[in-house]
PDB file of C-alpha atoms in Angstrom:
ATOM      1  CA  MET A1311      17.481  22.034   6.132  1.00 46.00           C
ATOM      2  CA  THR A1312      14.603  20.985   3.918  1.00 59.00           C
ATOM      3  CA  VAL A1313      11.206  20.149   5.324  1.00 66.00           C
ATOM      4  CA  SER A1314      10.484  16.417   5.047  1.00 79.00           C
ATOM      5  CA  THR A1315       6.680  16.565   4.862  1.00 84.00           C
ATOM      6  CA  ARG A1316       3.805  18.868   3.975  1.00 88.00           C
ATOM      7  CA  GLU A1317       0.039  18.726   4.234  1.00 89.00           C
ATOM      8  CA  PHE A1318      -2.088  17.587   1.282  1.00 91.00           C
ATOM      9  CA  GLU A1319      -5.800  16.970   1.764  1.00 89.00           C
ATOM     10  CA  GLY A1320      -5.356  15.731   5.312  1.00 88.00           C
ATOM     11  CA  LEU A1321      -2.220  13.658   4.592  1.00 88.00           C
ATOM     12  CA  GLN A1322       1.349  14.424   5.612  1.00 89.00           C
ATOM     13  CA  ILE A1323       3.032  13.754   2.260  1.00 91.00           C
ATOM     14  CA  PRO A1324       6.711  13.943   1.273  1.00 93.00           C
ATOM     15  CA  ALA A1325       8.279  17.224   0.269  1.00 91.00           C
ATOM     16  CA  ALA A1326       8.560  17.803  -3.483  1.00 94.00           C
ATOM     17  CA  GLY A1327      11.747  16.418  -5.008  1.00 95.00           C
ATOM     18  CA  THR A1328      13.437  13.413  -6.564  1.00 97.00           C
ATOM     19  CA  TYR A1329      13.482  10.194  -4.532  1.00 97.00           C
ATOM     20  CA  GLU A1330      15.202   6.867  -5.171  1.00 97.00           C
ATOM     21  CA  LEU A1331      13.931   3.440  -4.122  1.00 97.00           C
ATOM     22  CA  ASP A1332      15.908   2.162  -1.124  1.00 96.00           C
ATOM     23  CA  ALA A1333      17.444  -1.150  -2.225  1.00 94.00           C
ATOM     24  CA  ALA A1334      17.480  -2.395   1.384  1.00 94.00           C
ATOM     25  CA  HIS A1335      13.752  -1.707   1.900  1.00 95.00           C
ATOM     26  CA  LYS A1336      11.874  -2.903  -1.143  1.00 97.00           C
ATOM     27  CA  ARG A1337      10.059  -5.894  -2.542  1.00 96.00           C
ATOM     28  CA  VAL A1338       8.972  -6.259  -6.156  1.00 96.00           C
ATOM     29  CA  GLY A1339       6.891  -9.406  -6.045  1.00 96.00           C
ATOM     30  CA  PHE A1340       4.328 -11.424  -7.938  1.00 93.00           C
ATOM     31  CA  VAL A1341       1.772 -14.144  -7.300  1.00 91.00           C
ATOM     32  CA  VAL A1342       0.494 -16.742  -9.792  1.00 90.00           C
ATOM     33  CA  LYS A1343      -1.784 -19.734  -9.346  1.00 83.00           C
ATOM     34  CA  HIS A1344      -0.170 -23.133  -9.795  1.00 78.00           C
ATOM     35  CA  LEU A1345      -2.154 -26.196 -10.933  1.00 72.00           C
ATOM     36  CA  MET A1346      -5.286 -24.065 -10.401  1.00 73.00           C
ATOM     37  CA  VAL A1347      -5.180 -24.889  -6.665  1.00 71.00           C
ATOM     38  CA  SER A1348      -2.340 -23.010  -4.954  1.00 79.00           C
ATOM     39  CA  LYS A1349      -0.316 -19.801  -5.191  1.00 89.00           C
ATOM     40  CA  VAL A1350       3.363 -19.398  -6.014  1.00 90.00           C
ATOM     41  CA  ARG A1351       5.019 -16.206  -4.856  1.00 94.00           C
ATOM     42  CA  GLY A1352       8.192 -14.756  -6.277  1.00 94.00           C
ATOM     43  CA  GLN A1353      10.138 -11.552  -6.477  1.00 97.00           C
ATOM     44  CA  PHE A1354      12.806  -9.702  -8.381  1.00 97.00           C
ATOM     45  CA  ALA A1355      15.766  -9.084  -6.073  1.00 97.00           C
ATOM     46  CA  GLU A1356      17.194  -6.268  -8.212  1.00 97.00           C
ATOM     47  CA  ALA A1357      15.065  -3.237  -9.009  1.00 97.00           C
ATOM     48  CA  THR A1358      15.593   0.512  -9.089  1.00 97.00           C
ATOM     49  CA  ALA A1359      13.067   3.316  -9.215  1.00 97.00           C
ATOM     50  CA  THR A1360      13.055   7.091  -9.363  1.00 97.00           C
ATOM     51  CA  ILE A1361      10.019   8.864  -7.987  1.00 97.00           C
ATOM     52  CA  VAL A1362       9.579  12.557  -8.691  1.00 96.00           C
ATOM     53  CA  VAL A1363       7.145  14.019  -6.165  1.00 95.00           C
ATOM     54  CA  GLY A1364       5.672  17.143  -7.712  1.00 94.00           C
ATOM     55  CA  GLU A1365       4.879  20.456  -6.032  1.00 93.00           C
ATOM     56  CA  ASN A1366       1.343  19.387  -6.936  1.00 93.00           C
ATOM     57  CA  PRO A1367       1.448  15.733  -5.826  1.00 91.00           C
ATOM     58  CA  LEU A1368      -0.933  14.806  -8.652  1.00 93.00           C
ATOM     59  CA  ASP A1369       1.872  15.768 -11.073  1.00 95.00           C
ATOM     60  CA  SER A1370       4.239  13.163  -9.585  1.00 95.00           C
ATOM     61  CA  SER A1371       5.873  10.445 -11.712  1.00 96.00           C
ATOM     62  CA  VAL A1372       7.645   7.106 -11.384  1.00 96.00           C
ATOM     63  CA  SER A1373      10.138   5.241 -13.537  1.00 97.00           C
ATOM     64  CA  ALA A1374      11.427   1.795 -12.575  1.00 97.00           C
ATOM     65  CA  THR A1375      13.799  -0.815 -13.954  1.00 97.00           C
ATOM     66  CA  ILE A1376      13.646  -4.457 -12.855  1.00 97.00           C
ATOM     67  CA  LYS A1377      16.411  -6.954 -13.679  1.00 98.00           C
ATOM     68  CA  THR A1378      14.660 -10.040 -15.056  1.00 97.00           C
ATOM     69  CA  GLY A1379      17.568 -12.345 -14.186  1.00 97.00           C
ATOM     70  CA  SER A1380      17.082 -11.543 -10.498  1.00 98.00           C
ATOM     71  CA  VAL A1381      13.800 -13.485 -10.383  1.00 97.00           C
ATOM     72  CA  GLU A1382      13.540 -15.789  -7.388  1.00 97.00           C
ATOM     73  CA  THR A1383      10.727 -18.028  -6.214  1.00 94.00           C
ATOM     74  CA  GLY A1384      12.586 -20.189  -3.713  1.00 94.00           C
ATOM     75  CA  GLN A1385      12.940 -23.080  -6.175  1.00 92.00           C
ATOM     76  CA  VAL A1386      16.105 -23.102  -8.348  1.00 95.00           C
ATOM     77  CA  ASP A1387      14.722 -25.153 -11.274  1.00 93.00           C
ATOM     78  CA  ARG A1388      11.632 -22.922 -11.535  1.00 89.00           C
ATOM     79  CA  ASP A1389      13.781 -19.776 -11.340  1.00 95.00           C
ATOM     80  CA  ASN A1390      16.051 -21.077 -14.116  1.00 94.00           C
ATOM     81  CA  HIS A1391      12.990 -21.902 -16.238  1.00 91.00           C
ATOM     82  CA  LEU A1392      11.630 -18.370 -15.722  1.00 92.00           C
ATOM     83  CA  ARG A1393      14.932 -16.991 -17.095  1.00 95.00           C
ATOM     84  CA  THR A1394      14.586 -18.934 -20.386  1.00 92.00           C
ATOM     85  CA  GLY A1395      12.819 -18.028 -23.627  1.00 90.00           C
ATOM     86  CA  ASP A1396       9.636 -19.652 -22.281  1.00 89.00           C
ATOM     87  CA  PHE A1397       9.288 -16.625 -19.999  1.00 91.00           C
ATOM     88  CA  PHE A1398      11.651 -13.648 -19.525  1.00 94.00           C
ATOM     89  CA  GLU A1399      14.469 -14.609 -21.944  1.00 95.00           C
ATOM     90  CA  VAL A1400      16.909 -12.735 -19.718  1.00 96.00           C
ATOM     91  CA  GLU A1401      19.903 -12.902 -22.085  1.00 97.00           C
ATOM     92  CA  LYS A1402      18.008 -10.937 -24.734  1.00 97.00           C
ATOM     93  CA  TYR A1403      15.790  -8.877 -22.398  1.00 97.00           C
ATOM     94  CA  PRO A1404      17.758  -8.191 -19.190  1.00 97.00           C
ATOM     95  CA  THR A1405      15.285  -5.645 -17.840  1.00 98.00           C
ATOM     96  CA  MET A1406      11.610  -4.805 -17.523  1.00 97.00           C
ATOM     97  CA  GLU A1407      10.595  -1.143 -17.365  1.00 97.00           C
ATOM     98  CA  PHE A1408       7.696   0.757 -15.855  1.00 97.00           C
ATOM     99  CA  ARG A1409       6.968   4.427 -16.600  1.00 97.00           C
ATOM    100  CA  SER A1410       4.009   6.266 -15.159  1.00 97.00           C
ATOM    101  CA  THR A1411       2.023   8.433 -17.558  1.00 97.00           C
ATOM    102  CA  GLY A1412      -0.059  10.262 -14.962  1.00 96.00           C
ATOM    103  CA  VAL A1413      -1.971  10.128 -11.714  1.00 94.00           C
ATOM    104  CA  LYS A1414      -5.431   8.996 -12.754  1.00 93.00           C
ATOM    105  CA  SER A1415      -7.177   9.571  -9.433  1.00 92.00           C
ATOM    106  CA  HIS A1416      -6.761   9.526  -5.694  1.00 91.00           C
ATOM    107  CA  ALA A1417      -8.868   9.019  -2.598  1.00 93.00           C
ATOM    108  CA  GLY A1418      -7.246   9.560   0.777  1.00 91.00           C
ATOM    109  CA  ALA A1419      -3.895   7.787   0.818  1.00 94.00           C
ATOM    110  CA  GLU A1420      -4.653   5.731  -2.338  1.00 95.00           C
ATOM    111  CA  PHE A1421      -3.378   6.994  -5.680  1.00 95.00           C
ATOM    112  CA  VAL A1422      -4.089   5.324  -9.032  1.00 96.00           C
ATOM    113  CA  LEU A1423      -1.236   5.652 -11.525  1.00 96.00           C
ATOM    114  CA  ASP A1424      -1.604   5.108 -15.227  1.00 97.00           C
ATOM    115  CA  GLY A1425       1.585   3.756 -16.723  1.00 97.00           C
ATOM    116  CA  GLU A1426       3.306   1.609 -19.296  1.00 98.00           C
ATOM    117  CA  LEU A1427       4.967  -1.719 -18.536  1.00 97.00           C
ATOM    118  CA  THR A1428       7.566  -3.042 -20.972  1.00 97.00           C
ATOM    119  CA  ILE A1429       8.483  -6.725 -20.911  1.00 95.00           C
ATOM    120  CA  LYS A1430      10.388  -8.379 -23.784  1.00 95.00           C
ATOM    121  CA  ASP A1431      10.085  -5.179 -25.889  1.00 95.00           C
ATOM    122  CA  VAL A1432       6.273  -5.242 -25.581  1.00 96.00           C
ATOM    123  CA  THR A1433       4.833  -2.098 -23.994  1.00 97.00           C
ATOM    124  CA  ARG A1434       1.278  -2.130 -22.696  1.00 97.00           C
ATOM    125  CA  PRO A1435      -0.746   0.142 -20.416  1.00 97.00           C
ATOM    126  CA  VAL A1436      -1.215  -0.816 -16.781  1.00 97.00           C
ATOM    127  CA  GLU A1437      -2.991   0.765 -13.841  1.00 97.00           C
ATOM    128  CA  LEU A1438      -1.032   0.705 -10.586  1.00 96.00           C
ATOM    129  CA  ILE A1439      -2.875   1.236  -7.304  1.00 97.00           C
ATOM    130  CA  VAL A1440      -0.474   2.907  -4.871  1.00 96.00           C
ATOM    131  CA  GLU A1441      -1.051   3.236  -1.140  1.00 96.00           C
ATOM    132  CA  PHE A1442       0.970   6.021   0.498  1.00 95.00           C
ATOM    133  CA  GLU A1443       2.160   4.599   3.823  1.00 95.00           C
ATOM    134  CA  GLY A1444       3.691   7.728   5.393  1.00 93.00           C
ATOM    135  CA  ALA A1445       6.705  10.027   5.377  1.00 93.00           C
ATOM    136  CA  THR A1446       9.367  10.700   7.998  1.00 91.00           C
ATOM    137  CA  THR A1447      12.979  11.635   8.628  1.00 91.00           C
ATOM    138  CA  SER A1448      15.204   8.644   9.424  1.00 91.00           C
ATOM    139  CA  PRO A1449      17.631   8.619  12.380  1.00 92.00           C
ATOM    140  CA  TYR A1450      20.328   9.308   9.742  1.00 91.00           C
ATOM    141  CA  GLY A1451      18.660  12.546   8.631  1.00 90.00           C
ATOM    142  CA  GLN A1452      17.261  11.115   5.381  1.00 92.00           C
ATOM    143  CA  HIS A1453      13.804  12.158   4.183  1.00 94.00           C
ATOM    144  CA  VAL A1454      11.934   8.915   3.503  1.00 95.00           C
ATOM    145  CA  PHE A1455       8.446   7.842   2.502  1.00 96.00           C
ATOM    146  CA  GLY A1456       6.884   4.421   2.314  1.00 96.00           C
ATOM    147  CA  PHE A1457       4.419   2.967  -0.161  1.00 97.00           C
ATOM    148  CA  SER A1458       2.842  -0.231  -1.366  1.00 97.00           C
ATOM    149  CA  ALA A1459       1.360  -0.866  -4.794  1.00 97.00           C
ATOM    150  CA  HIS A1460      -0.427  -3.592  -6.685  1.00 97.00           C
ATOM    151  CA  THR A1461      -1.966  -4.462 -10.017  1.00 97.00           C
ATOM    152  CA  GLU A1462      -2.978  -7.549 -11.989  1.00 96.00           C
ATOM    153  CA  ILE A1463      -1.863  -8.341 -15.522  1.00 96.00           C
ATOM    154  CA  ASP A1464      -2.445 -11.075 -18.082  1.00 93.00           C
ATOM    155  CA  ARG A1465       1.016 -12.444 -18.856  1.00 91.00           C
ATOM    156  CA  ASP A1466      -0.081 -13.449 -22.365  1.00 91.00           C
ATOM    157  CA  ASP A1467      -0.245  -9.722 -23.208  1.00 94.00           C
ATOM    158  CA  TRP A1468       3.568  -9.621 -22.959  1.00 92.00           C
ATOM    159  CA  GLY A1469       4.266 -12.940 -24.694  1.00 88.00           C
ATOM    160  CA  LEU A1470       4.915 -14.848 -21.450  1.00 85.00           C
ATOM    161  CA  SER A1471       2.602 -17.581 -22.672  1.00 83.00           C
ATOM    162  CA  TRP A1472       4.309 -20.871 -21.783  1.00 82.00           C
ATOM    163  CA  ASN A1473       1.904 -23.310 -20.148  1.00 76.00           C
ATOM    164  CA  VAL A1474       0.796 -26.921 -19.843  1.00 71.00           C
ATOM    165  CA  ALA A1475      -2.857 -27.969 -20.085  1.00 72.00           C
ATOM    166  CA  LEU A1476      -4.052 -30.127 -17.219  1.00 65.00           C
ATOM    167  CA  GLU A1477      -6.063 -33.316 -17.750  1.00 74.00           C
ATOM    168  CA  SER A1478      -8.458 -32.107 -15.058  1.00 72.00           C
ATOM    169  CA  GLY A1479      -8.999 -28.832 -16.933  1.00 69.00           C
ATOM    170  CA  GLY A1480      -7.241 -25.514 -16.690  1.00 64.00           C
ATOM    171  CA  PHE A1481      -3.510 -24.899 -16.896  1.00 73.00           C
ATOM    172  CA  MET A1482      -0.391 -25.424 -14.832  1.00 74.00           C
ATOM    173  CA  VAL A1483       0.222 -21.669 -14.440  1.00 80.00           C
ATOM    174  CA  SER A1484      -2.475 -18.989 -14.345  1.00 82.00           C
ATOM    175  CA  LYS A1485      -2.514 -16.323 -17.038  1.00 87.00           C
ATOM    176  CA  LYS A1486      -3.325 -13.695 -14.408  1.00 92.00           C
ATOM    177  CA  VAL A1487      -0.375 -12.418 -12.406  1.00 92.00           C
ATOM    178  CA  LYS A1488      -0.749 -10.236  -9.330  1.00 95.00           C
ATOM    179  CA  ILE A1489       2.074  -7.744  -8.926  1.00 96.00           C
ATOM    180  CA  GLU A1490       2.828  -6.577  -5.386  1.00 96.00           C
ATOM    181  CA  ILE A1491       5.361  -3.837  -4.601  1.00 97.00           C
ATOM    182  CA  GLU A1492       6.441  -2.418  -1.271  1.00 97.00           C
ATOM    183  CA  GLY A1493       9.203   0.010  -0.549  1.00 97.00           C
ATOM    184  CA  GLU A1494      10.760   3.079   0.905  1.00 97.00           C
ATOM    185  CA  ALA A1495      12.070   5.977  -1.153  1.00 97.00           C
ATOM    186  CA  ILE A1496      14.811   8.361  -0.019  1.00 96.00           C
ATOM    187  CA  LEU A1497      15.052  12.013  -1.045  1.00 96.00           C
ATOM    188  CA  GLN A1498      18.008  12.604  -3.376  1.00 95.00           C
ATOM    189  CA  GLN A1499      17.295  16.115  -4.644  1.00 91.00           C
ATOM    190  CA  PRO A1500      14.781  18.570  -3.198  1.00 89.00           C
ATOM    191  CA  ALA A1501      12.641  20.458  -5.729  1.00 85.00           C
ATOM    192  CA  ALA A1502      14.214  23.763  -6.767  1.00 77.00           C
TER     193      ALA A1502
END
């Protein structure tokens, strides 16, 4: 039986190995301002991720794929608009991709990942702030760890530039988008 956790600088972190995002315990969400006065929240219902936890945790990596057509904001017309060429153009670009390029820094349970986000064939660097939430063994014997992560991007950088100017000033949809991710990852393959 493999050990599910180990000590790292005062934290009980997951054992080294390859983990997969648990589809039943994840949220890949976003927040944008609408009409400059309120927030609209949405998420992508379909996303997968592989997290390789290194023997040295600072050598860990993440790769994720998000299905753009799975966008949902609770409003059908808005969701359909987000799937068009004005935004994600899901027929031509069915997925978004994230690949980490390294752990930039860490302090306690917070790790800062450098990475690359690809949307509509445009790849740009992003910095993802990841909070390690803990590791355990589930009642089913699975080695699991939890995390949350966030960043902020300018959607214009990926060509998601549709907007409407408001008579009162500003725009219908903010250029800044907050990305919020929460999930659990399950060990698939312990490190050799």
